[in-house]
PDB file of C-alpha atoms and ligand atoms in Angstrom:
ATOM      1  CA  UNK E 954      30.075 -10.117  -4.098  1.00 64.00           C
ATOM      2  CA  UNK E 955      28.109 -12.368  -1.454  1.00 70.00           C
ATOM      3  CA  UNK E 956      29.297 -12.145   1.923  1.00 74.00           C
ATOM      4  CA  UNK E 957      31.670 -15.906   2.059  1.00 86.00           C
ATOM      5  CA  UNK E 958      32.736 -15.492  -1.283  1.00 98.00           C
ATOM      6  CA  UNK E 959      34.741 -18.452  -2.429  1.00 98.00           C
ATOM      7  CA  UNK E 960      37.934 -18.237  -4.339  1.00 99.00           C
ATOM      8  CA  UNK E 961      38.764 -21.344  -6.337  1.00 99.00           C
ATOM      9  CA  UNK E 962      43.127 -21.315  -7.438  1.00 99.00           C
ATOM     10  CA  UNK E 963      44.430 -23.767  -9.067  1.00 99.00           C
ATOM     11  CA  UNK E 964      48.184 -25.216  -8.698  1.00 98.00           C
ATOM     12  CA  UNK E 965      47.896 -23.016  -5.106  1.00 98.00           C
ATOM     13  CA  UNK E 966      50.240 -25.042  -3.228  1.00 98.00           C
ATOM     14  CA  UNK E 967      53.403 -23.049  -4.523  1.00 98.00           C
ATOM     15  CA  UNK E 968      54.654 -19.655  -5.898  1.00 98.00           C
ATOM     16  CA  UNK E 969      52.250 -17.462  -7.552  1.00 98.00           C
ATOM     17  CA  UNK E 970      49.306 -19.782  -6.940  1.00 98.00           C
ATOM     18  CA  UNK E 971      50.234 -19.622  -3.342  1.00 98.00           C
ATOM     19  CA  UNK E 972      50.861 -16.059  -3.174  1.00 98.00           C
ATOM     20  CA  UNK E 973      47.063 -15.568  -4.787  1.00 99.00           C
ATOM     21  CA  UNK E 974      45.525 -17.694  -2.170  1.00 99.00           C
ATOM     22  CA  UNK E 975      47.098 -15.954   0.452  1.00 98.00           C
ATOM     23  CA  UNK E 976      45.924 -12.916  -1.091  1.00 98.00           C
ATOM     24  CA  UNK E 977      42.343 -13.881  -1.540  1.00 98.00           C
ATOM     25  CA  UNK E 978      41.859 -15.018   1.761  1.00 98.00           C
ATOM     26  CA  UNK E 979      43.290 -11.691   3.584  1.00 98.00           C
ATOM     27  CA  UNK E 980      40.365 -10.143   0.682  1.00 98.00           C
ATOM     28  CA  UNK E 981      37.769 -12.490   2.652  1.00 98.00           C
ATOM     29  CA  UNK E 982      37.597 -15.134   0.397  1.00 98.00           C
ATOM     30  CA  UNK E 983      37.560 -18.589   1.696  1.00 98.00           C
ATOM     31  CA  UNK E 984      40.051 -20.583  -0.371  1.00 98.00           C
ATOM     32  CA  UNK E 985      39.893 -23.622  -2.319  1.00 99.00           C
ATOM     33  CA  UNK E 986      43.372 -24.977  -2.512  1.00 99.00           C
ATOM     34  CA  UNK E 987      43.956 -26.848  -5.565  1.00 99.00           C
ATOM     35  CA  UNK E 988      47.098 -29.032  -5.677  1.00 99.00           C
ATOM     36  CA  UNK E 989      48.054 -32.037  -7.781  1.00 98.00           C
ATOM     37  CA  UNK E 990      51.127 -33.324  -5.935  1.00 98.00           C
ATOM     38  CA  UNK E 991      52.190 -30.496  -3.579  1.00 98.00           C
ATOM     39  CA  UNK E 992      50.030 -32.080  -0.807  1.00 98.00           C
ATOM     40  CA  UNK E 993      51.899 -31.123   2.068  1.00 98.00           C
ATOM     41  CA  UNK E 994      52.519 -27.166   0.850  1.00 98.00           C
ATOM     42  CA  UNK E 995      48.867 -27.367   0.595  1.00 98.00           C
ATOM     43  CA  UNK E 996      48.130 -28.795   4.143  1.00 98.00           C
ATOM     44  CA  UNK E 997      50.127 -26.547   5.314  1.00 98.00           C
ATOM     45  CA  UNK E 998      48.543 -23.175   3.771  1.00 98.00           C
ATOM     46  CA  UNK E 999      45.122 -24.077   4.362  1.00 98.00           C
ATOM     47  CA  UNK E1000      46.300 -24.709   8.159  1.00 98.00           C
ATOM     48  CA  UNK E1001      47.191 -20.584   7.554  1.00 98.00           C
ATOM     49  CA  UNK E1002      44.331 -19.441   5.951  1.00 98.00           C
ATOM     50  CA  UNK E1003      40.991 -19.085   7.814  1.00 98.00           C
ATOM     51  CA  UNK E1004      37.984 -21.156   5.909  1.00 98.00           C
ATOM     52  CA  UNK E1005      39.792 -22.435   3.013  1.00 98.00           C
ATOM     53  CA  UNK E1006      40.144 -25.972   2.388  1.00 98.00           C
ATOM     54  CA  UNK E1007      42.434 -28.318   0.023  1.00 98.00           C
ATOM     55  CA  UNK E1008      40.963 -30.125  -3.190  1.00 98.00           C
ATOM     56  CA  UNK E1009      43.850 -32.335  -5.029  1.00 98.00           C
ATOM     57  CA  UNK E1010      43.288 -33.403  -8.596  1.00 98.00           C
ATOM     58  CA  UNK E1011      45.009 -33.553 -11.728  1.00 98.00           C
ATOM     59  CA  UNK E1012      44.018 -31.373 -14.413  1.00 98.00           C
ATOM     60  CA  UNK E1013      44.884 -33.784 -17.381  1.00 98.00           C
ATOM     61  CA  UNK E1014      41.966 -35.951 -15.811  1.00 98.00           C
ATOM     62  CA  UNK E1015      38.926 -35.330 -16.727  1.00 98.00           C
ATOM     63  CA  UNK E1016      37.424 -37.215 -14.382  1.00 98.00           C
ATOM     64  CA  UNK E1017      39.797 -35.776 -11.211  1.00 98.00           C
ATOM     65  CA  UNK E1018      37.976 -32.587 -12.405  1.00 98.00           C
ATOM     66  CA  UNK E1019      34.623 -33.777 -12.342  1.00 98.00           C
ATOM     67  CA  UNK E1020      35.639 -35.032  -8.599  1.00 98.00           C
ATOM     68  CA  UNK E1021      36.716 -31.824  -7.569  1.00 98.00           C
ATOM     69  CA  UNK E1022      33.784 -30.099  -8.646  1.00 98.00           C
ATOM     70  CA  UNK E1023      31.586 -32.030  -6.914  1.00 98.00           C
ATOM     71  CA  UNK E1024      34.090 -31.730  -3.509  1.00 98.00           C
ATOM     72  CA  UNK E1025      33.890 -27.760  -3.462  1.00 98.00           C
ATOM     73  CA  UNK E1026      29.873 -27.846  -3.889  1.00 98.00           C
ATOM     74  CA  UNK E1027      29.782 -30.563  -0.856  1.00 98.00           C
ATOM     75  CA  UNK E1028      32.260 -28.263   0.993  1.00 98.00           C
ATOM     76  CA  UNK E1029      31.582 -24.401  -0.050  1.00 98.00           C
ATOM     77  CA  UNK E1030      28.307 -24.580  -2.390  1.00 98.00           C
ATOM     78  CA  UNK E1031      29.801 -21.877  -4.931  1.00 98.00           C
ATOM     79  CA  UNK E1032      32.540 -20.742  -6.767  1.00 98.00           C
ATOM     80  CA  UNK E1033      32.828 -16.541  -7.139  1.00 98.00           C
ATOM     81  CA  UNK E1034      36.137 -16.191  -8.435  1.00 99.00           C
ATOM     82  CA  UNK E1035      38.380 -18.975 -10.799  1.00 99.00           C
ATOM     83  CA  UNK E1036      41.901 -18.354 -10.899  1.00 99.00           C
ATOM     84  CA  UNK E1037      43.472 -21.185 -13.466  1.00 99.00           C
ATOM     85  CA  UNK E1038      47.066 -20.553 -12.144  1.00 98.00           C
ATOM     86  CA  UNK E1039      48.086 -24.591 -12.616  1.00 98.00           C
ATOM     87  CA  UNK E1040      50.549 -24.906 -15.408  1.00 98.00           C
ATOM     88  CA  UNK E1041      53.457 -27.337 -16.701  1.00 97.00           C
ATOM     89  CA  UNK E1042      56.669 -26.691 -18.671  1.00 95.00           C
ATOM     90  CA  UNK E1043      59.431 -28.930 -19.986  1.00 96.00           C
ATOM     91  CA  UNK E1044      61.991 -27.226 -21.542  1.00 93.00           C
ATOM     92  CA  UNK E1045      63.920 -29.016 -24.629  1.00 96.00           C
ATOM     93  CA  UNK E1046      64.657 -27.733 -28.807  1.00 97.00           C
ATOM     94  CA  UNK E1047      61.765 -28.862 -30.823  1.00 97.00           C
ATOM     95  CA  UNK E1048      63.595 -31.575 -32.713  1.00 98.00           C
ATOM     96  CA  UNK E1049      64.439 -33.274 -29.524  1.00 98.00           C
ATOM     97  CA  UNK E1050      61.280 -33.017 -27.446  1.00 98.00           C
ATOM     98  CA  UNK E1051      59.061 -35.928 -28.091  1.00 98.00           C
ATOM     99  CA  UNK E1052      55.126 -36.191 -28.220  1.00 98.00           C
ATOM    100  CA  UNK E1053      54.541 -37.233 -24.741  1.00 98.00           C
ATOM    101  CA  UNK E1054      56.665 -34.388 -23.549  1.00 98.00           C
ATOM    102  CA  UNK E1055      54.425 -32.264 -25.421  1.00 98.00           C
ATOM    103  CA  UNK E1056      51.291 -33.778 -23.869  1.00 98.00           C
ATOM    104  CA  UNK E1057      52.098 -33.115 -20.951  1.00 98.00           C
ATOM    105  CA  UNK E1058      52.200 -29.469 -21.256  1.00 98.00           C
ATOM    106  CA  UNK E1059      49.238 -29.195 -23.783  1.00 98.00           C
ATOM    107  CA  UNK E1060      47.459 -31.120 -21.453  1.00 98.00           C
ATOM    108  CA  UNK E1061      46.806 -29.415 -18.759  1.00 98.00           C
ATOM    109  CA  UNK E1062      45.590 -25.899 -20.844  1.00 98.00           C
ATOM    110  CA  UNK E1063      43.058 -28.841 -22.029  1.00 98.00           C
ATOM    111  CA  UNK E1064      41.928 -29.147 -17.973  1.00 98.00           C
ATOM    112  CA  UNK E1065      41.982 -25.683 -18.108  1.00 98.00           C
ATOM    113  CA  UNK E1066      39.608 -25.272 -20.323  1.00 98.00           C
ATOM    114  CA  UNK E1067      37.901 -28.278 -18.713  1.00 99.00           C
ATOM    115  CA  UNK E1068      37.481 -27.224 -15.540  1.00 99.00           C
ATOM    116  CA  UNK E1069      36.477 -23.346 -16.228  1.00 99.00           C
ATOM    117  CA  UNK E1070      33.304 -24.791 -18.309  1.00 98.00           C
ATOM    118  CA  UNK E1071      32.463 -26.891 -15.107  1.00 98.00           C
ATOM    119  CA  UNK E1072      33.292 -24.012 -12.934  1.00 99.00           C
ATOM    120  CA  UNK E1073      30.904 -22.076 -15.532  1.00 98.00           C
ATOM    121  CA  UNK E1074      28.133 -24.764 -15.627  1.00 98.00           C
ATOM    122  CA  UNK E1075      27.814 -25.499 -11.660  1.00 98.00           C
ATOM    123  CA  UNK E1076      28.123 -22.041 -10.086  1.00 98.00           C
ATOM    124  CA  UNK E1077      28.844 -19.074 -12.183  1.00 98.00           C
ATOM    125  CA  UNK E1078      26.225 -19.510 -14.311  1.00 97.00           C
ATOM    126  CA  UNK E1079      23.669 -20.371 -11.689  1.00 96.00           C
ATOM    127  CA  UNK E1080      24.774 -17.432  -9.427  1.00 97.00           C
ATOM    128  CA  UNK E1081      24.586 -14.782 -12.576  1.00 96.00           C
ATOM    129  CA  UNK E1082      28.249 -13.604 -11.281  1.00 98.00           C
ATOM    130  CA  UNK E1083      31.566 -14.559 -11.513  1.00 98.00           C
ATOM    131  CA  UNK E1084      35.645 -13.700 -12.396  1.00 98.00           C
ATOM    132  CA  UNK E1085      38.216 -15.926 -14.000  1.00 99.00           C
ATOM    133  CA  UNK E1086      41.568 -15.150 -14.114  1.00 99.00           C
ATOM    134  CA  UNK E1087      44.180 -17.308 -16.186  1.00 99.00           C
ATOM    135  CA  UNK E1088      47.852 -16.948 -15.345  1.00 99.00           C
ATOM    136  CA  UNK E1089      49.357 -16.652 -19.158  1.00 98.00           C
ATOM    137  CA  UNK E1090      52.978 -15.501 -19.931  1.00 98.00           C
ATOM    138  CA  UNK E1091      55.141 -13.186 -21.187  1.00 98.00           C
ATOM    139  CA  UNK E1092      56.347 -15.853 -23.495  1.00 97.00           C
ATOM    140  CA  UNK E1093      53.108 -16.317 -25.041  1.00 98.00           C
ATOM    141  CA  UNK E1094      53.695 -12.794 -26.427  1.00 98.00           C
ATOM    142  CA  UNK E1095      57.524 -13.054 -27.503  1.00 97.00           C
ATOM    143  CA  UNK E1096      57.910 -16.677 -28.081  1.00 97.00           C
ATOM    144  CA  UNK E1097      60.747 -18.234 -26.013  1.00 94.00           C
ATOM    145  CA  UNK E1098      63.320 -20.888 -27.192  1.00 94.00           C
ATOM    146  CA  UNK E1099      62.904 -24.330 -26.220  1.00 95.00           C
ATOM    147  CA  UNK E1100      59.656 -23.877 -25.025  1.00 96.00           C
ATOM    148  CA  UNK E1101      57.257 -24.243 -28.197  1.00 98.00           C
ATOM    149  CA  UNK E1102      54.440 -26.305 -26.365  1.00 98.00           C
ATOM    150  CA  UNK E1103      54.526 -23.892 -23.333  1.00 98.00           C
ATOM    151  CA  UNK E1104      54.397 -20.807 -25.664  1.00 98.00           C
ATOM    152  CA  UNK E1105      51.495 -22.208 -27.829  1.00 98.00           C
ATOM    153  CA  UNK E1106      49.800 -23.206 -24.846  1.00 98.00           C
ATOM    154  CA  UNK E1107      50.135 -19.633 -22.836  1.00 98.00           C
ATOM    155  CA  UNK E1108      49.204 -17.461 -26.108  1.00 98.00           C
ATOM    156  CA  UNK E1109      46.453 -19.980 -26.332  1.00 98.00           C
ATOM    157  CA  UNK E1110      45.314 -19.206 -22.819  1.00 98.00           C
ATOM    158  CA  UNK E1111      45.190 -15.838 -23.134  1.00 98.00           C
ATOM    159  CA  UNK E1112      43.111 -16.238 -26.743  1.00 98.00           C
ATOM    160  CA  UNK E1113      40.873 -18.355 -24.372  1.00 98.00           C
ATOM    161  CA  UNK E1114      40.324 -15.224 -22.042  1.00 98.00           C
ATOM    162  CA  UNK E1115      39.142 -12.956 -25.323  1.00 98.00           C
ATOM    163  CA  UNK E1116      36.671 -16.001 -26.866  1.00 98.00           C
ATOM    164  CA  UNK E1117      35.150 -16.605 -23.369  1.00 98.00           C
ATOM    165  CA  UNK E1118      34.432 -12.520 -22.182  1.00 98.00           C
ATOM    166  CA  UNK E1119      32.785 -12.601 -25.815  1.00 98.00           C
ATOM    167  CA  UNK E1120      30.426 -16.012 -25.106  1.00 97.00           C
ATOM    168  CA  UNK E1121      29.931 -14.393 -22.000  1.00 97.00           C
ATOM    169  CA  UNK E1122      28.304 -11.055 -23.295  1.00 92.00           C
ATOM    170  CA  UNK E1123      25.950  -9.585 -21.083  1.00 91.00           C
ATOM    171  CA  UNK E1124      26.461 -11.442 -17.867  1.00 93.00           C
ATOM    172  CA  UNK E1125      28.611 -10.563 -14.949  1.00 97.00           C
ATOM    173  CA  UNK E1126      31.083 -12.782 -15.426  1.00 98.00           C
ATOM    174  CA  UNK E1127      34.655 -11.008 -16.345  1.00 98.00           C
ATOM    175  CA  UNK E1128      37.489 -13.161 -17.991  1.00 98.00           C
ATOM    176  CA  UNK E1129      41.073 -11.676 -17.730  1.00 99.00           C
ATOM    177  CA  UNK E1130      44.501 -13.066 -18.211  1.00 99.00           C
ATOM    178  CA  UNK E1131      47.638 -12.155 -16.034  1.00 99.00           C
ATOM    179  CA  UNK E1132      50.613 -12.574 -18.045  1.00 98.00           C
ATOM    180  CA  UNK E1133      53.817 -12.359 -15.878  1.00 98.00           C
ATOM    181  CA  UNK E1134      57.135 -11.757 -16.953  1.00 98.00           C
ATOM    182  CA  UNK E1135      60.736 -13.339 -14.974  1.00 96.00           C
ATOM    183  CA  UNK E1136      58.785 -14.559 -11.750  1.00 97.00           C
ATOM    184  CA  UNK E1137      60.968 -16.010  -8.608  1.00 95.00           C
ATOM    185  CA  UNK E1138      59.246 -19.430  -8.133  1.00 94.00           C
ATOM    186  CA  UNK E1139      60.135 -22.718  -8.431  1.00 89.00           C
ATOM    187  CA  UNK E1140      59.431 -22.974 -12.033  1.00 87.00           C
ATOM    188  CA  UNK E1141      61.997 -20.008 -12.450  1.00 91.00           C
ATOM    189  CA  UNK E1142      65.003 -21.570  -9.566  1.00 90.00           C
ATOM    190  CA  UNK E1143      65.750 -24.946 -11.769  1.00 87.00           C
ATOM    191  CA  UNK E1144      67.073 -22.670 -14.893  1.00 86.00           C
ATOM    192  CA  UNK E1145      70.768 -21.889 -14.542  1.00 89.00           C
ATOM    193  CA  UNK E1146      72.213 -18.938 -13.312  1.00 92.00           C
ATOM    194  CA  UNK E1147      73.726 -17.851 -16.779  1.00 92.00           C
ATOM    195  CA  UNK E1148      70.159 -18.349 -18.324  1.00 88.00           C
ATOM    196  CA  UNK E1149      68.691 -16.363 -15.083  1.00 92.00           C
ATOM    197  CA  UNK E1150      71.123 -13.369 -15.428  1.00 94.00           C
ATOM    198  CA  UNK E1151      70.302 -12.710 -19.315  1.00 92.00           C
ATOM    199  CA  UNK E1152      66.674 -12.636 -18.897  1.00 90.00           C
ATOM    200  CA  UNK E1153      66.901 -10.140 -16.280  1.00 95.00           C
ATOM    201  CA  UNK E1154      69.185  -8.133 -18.380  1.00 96.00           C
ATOM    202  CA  UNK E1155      65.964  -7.698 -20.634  1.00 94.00           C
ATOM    203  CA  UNK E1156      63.916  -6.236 -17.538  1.00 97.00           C
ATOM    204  CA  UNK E1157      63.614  -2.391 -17.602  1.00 97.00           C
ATOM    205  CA  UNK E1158      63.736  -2.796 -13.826  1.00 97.00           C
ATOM    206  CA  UNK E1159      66.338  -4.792 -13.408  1.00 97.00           C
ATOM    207  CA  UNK E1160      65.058  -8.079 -11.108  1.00 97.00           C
ATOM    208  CA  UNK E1161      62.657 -10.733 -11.339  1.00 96.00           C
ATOM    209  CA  UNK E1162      59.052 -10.137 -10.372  1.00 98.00           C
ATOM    210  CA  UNK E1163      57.855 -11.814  -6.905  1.00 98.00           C
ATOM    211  CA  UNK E1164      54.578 -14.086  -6.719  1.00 98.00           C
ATOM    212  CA  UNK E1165      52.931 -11.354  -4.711  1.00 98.00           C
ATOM    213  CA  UNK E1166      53.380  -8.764  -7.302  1.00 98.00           C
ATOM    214  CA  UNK E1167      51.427 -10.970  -9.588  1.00 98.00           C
ATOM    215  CA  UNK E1168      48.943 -11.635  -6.828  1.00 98.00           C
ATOM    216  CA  UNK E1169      48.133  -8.056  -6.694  1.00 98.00           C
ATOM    217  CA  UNK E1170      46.595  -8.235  -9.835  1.00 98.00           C
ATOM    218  CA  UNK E1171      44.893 -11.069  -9.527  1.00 99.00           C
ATOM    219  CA  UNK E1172      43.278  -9.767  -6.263  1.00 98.00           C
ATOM    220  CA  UNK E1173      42.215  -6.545  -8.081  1.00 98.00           C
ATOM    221  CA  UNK E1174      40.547  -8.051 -11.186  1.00 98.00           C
ATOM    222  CA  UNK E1175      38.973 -10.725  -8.812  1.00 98.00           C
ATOM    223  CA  UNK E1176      37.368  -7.856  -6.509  1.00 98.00           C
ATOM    224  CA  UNK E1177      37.431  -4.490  -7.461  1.00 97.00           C
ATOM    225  CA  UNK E1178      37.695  -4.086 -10.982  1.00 97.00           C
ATOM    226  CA  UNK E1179      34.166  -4.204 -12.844  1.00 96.00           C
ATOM    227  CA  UNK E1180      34.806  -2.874 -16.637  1.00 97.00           C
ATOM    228  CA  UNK E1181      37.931  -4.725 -17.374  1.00 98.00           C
ATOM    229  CA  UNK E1182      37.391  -7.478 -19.447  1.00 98.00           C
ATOM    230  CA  UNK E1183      38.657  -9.992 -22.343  1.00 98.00           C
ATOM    231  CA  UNK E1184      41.940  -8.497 -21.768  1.00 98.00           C
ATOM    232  CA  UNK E1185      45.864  -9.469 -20.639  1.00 98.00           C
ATOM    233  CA  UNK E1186      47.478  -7.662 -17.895  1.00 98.00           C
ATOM    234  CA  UNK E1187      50.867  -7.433 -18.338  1.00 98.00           C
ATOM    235  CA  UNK E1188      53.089  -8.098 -15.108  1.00 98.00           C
ATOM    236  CA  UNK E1189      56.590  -8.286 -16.360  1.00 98.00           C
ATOM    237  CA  UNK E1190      59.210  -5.230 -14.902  1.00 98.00           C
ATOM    238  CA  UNK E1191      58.799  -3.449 -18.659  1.00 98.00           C
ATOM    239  CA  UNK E1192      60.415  -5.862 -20.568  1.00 96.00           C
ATOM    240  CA  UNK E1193      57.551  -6.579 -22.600  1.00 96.00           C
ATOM    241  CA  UNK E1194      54.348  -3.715 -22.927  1.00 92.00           C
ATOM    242  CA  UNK E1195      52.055  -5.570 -25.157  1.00 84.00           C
TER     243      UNK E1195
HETATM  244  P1  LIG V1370      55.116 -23.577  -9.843  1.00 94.92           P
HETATM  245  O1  LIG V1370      55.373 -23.265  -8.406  1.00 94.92           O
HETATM  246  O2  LIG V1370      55.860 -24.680 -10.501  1.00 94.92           O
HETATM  247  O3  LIG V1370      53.551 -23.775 -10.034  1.00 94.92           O
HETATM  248  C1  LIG V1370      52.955 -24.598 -10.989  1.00 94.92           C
HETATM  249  C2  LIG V1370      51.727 -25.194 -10.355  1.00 94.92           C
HETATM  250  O4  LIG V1370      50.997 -25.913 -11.336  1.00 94.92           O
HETATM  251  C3  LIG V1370      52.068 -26.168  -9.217  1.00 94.92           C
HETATM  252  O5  LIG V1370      51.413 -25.734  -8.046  1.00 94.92           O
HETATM  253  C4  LIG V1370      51.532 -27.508  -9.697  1.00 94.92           C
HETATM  254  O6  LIG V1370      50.871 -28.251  -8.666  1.00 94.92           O
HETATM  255  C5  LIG V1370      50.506 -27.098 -10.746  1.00 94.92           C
HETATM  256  N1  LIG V1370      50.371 -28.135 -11.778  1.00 94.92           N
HETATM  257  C6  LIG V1370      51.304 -28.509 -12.689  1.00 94.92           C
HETATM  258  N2  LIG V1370      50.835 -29.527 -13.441  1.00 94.92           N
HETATM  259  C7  LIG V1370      49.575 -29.793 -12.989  1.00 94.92           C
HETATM  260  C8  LIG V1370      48.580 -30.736 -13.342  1.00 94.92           C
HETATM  261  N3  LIG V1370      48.753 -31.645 -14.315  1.00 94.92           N
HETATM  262  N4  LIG V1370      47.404 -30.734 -12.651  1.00 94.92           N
HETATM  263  C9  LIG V1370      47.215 -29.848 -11.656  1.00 94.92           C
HETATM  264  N5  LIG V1370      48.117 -28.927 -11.274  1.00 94.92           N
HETATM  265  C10 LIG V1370      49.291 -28.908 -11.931  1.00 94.92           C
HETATM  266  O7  LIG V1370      55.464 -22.295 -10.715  1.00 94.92           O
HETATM  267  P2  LIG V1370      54.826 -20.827 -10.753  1.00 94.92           P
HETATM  268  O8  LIG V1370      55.888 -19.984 -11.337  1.00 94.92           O
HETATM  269  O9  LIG V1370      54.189 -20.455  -9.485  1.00 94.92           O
HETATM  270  O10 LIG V1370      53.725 -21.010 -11.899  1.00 94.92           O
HETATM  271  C11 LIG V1370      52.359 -20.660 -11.732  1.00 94.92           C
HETATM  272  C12 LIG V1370      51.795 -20.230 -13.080  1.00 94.92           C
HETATM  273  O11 LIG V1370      52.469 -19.040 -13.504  1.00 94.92           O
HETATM  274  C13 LIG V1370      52.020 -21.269 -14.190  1.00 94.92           C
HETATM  275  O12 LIG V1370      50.872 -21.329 -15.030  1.00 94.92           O
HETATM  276  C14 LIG V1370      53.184 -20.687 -14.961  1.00 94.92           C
HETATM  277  O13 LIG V1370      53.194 -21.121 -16.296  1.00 94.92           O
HETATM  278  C15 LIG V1370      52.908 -19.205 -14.838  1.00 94.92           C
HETATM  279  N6  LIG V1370      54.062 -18.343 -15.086  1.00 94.92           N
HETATM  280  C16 LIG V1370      55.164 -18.379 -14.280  1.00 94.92           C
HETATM  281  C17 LIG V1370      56.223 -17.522 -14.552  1.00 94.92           C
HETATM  282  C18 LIG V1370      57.474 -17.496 -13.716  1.00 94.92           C
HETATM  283  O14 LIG V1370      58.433 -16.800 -14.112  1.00 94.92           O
HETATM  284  N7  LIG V1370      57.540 -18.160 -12.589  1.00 94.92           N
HETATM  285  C19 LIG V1370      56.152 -16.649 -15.640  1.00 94.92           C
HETATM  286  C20 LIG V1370      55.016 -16.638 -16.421  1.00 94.92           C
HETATM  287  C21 LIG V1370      53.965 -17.482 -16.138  1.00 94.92           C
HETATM  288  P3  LIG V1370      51.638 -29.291  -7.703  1.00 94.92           P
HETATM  289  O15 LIG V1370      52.908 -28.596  -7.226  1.00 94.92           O
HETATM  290  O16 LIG V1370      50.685 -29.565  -6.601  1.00 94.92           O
HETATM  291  O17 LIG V1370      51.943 -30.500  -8.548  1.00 94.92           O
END
C-alpha cells in the first residue's frame, strides 16, 4: 500500500458506511466521504477524521459520478481501496410496489456498478493495485419478504464481486463482498419492534450486529488480507453460514 493511501466509501455519512470510514482513517487512510443527502453527518465526520474530505453525489446519476471522480483526483490523485457501502430499500409486497419504487432501489446497484468501472478506469488500473469491497446482505442469500428489488439487487451485488475478481485475473486488485446480517442502523430503527424482535430470534447470538462489527471486516479485506478474493464474507451473528 503507498504511504497516503486513499479510501473511497460510499453512503459514509451514516451507520456502517460511517463506521468504515472511521475505521479506515484510524488504518491511515485518508477518507473520501461520499454522501448523497446526509450533508451535515458528513461535515461533521470529516471535521473528525484527519485528511479525509466530503464528495456528495447521487449514485443514480451518471453524471454526479463522473463529477465525483474527477473531485477525488483534483483533491487526493488516487483511489486504493473502494468500499460501495451506498444502498436503498423500500419495503412493500410485490403486487403493491410500483415501477418507480423499484427504480429506485435497482438504481443505485446500477451506480454501483457505475462508479467501480470509473474507480477501475482512473486509478486502480493505472496504479496496478487496488480493493473493492461491496456491502451485500444476508437477504440476498435467504430472500426476505417485501423486499424483492432489494434482494435481487444485493444477490446481484455479490454476483458482481465473483464476475469482477474473474475480469480482474492476474492483477492486484481483490473484489470481496461483506454481507451483514440484522445491523443497528438507521435502515434497521424504522422497522417495528415486533418485526425487530423476530429477526433477532433467528440470530444464534441473540442481538443485532453493530456497524463496527461490519467495519472490521471491511478494514481487514481492505489492508491485510492478500489471497481472499471473489468471495462473500458473511457478518450476520450465525443466523445464516452460507
Ligand atoms: P443507512 O444508514 O441508511 O445507509 C445507507 C446509505 O446509502 C446512506 O448513507 C445514504 O446516503 C446512501 N444512499 C442511499 N441512496 C443513495 C443514492 N441514490 N446515492 C448515493 N448514496 C445513497 O443504512 P446502513 O444500514 O448503514 O446501510 C449501509 C449498507 O449496508 C447498505 O448497502 C445496506 O443495504 C447494507 N446492509 C444493511 C443492513 C442492516 O441491517 N443495517 C443489513 C445488510 C446490508 P445519504 O444518507 O447521504 O443519503
Amino acid at each position: 500500500m503507498s504511504e497516503n493511501p486513499v479510501a473511497l466509501v460510499t453512503g459514509a455519512a451514516t451507520g456502517i458506511g460511517a463506521a468504515c470510514a472511521r475505521r479506515l482513517s484510524a488504518e491511515g487512510f485518508r477518507v473520501a466521504v461520499h454522501y448523497r443527502s446526509s450533508a451535515e453527518k458528513a461535515q461533521k465526520l470529516v471535521s473528525e477524521l484527519p485528511g479525509s474530505f466530503g464528495l456528495q453525489a447521487d449514485l443514480t446519476d451518471e453524471s454526479a459520478i463522473d463529477g465525483l471522480i474527477k473531485e477525488i483526483k483534483a483533491e487526493a490523485g488516487r483511489v486504493d481501496v473502494l468500499v460501495n457501502n451506498a444502498g436503498y430499500n423500500v419495503n412493500a409486497p410485490m403486487l403493491t410496489m410500483n415501477l418507480a419504487q423499484y427504480d429506485s432501489v435497482a438504481s443505485v446497484a446500477r451506480g454501483t456498478w457505475y462508479l467501480s468501472k470509473m474507480v477501475l478506469r482512473r486509478f486502480m488500473f493505472r496504479a496496478g493495485t487496488g480493493r473493492i469491497v461491496n456491502i451485500s446482505s444476508v437477504v440476498g442469500h435467504t430472500g426476505n419478504p417485501g423486499q424483492v428489488p432489494y434482494t435481487m439487487v444485493k444477490a446481484g451485488l455479490d454476483a458482481f464481486t465473483k464476475s469482477l475478481s474473474q475480469e480482474l485475473v492476474g492483477k492486484d486488485i481483490l473484489v470481496n463482498s461483506v454481507a451483514p446480517g440484522f445491523i443497528d442502523t438507521d435502515m434497521t430503527e424504522v422497522l417495528p419492534d415486533e418485526i425487530k424482535e423476530t429477526i433477532v430470534s433467528r440470530v444464534p447470538q441473540g442481538r443485532m450486529g453493530t456497524a463496527d462489527e461490519v467495519a472490521d471486516v471491511v478494514a481487514f479485506l481492505s489492508t491485510r488480507a492478500s489471497y481472499i478474493n471473489g468471495t462473500v464474507i458473511h457478518v450476520n451473528g450465525g443466523m445464516y453460514g452460507g
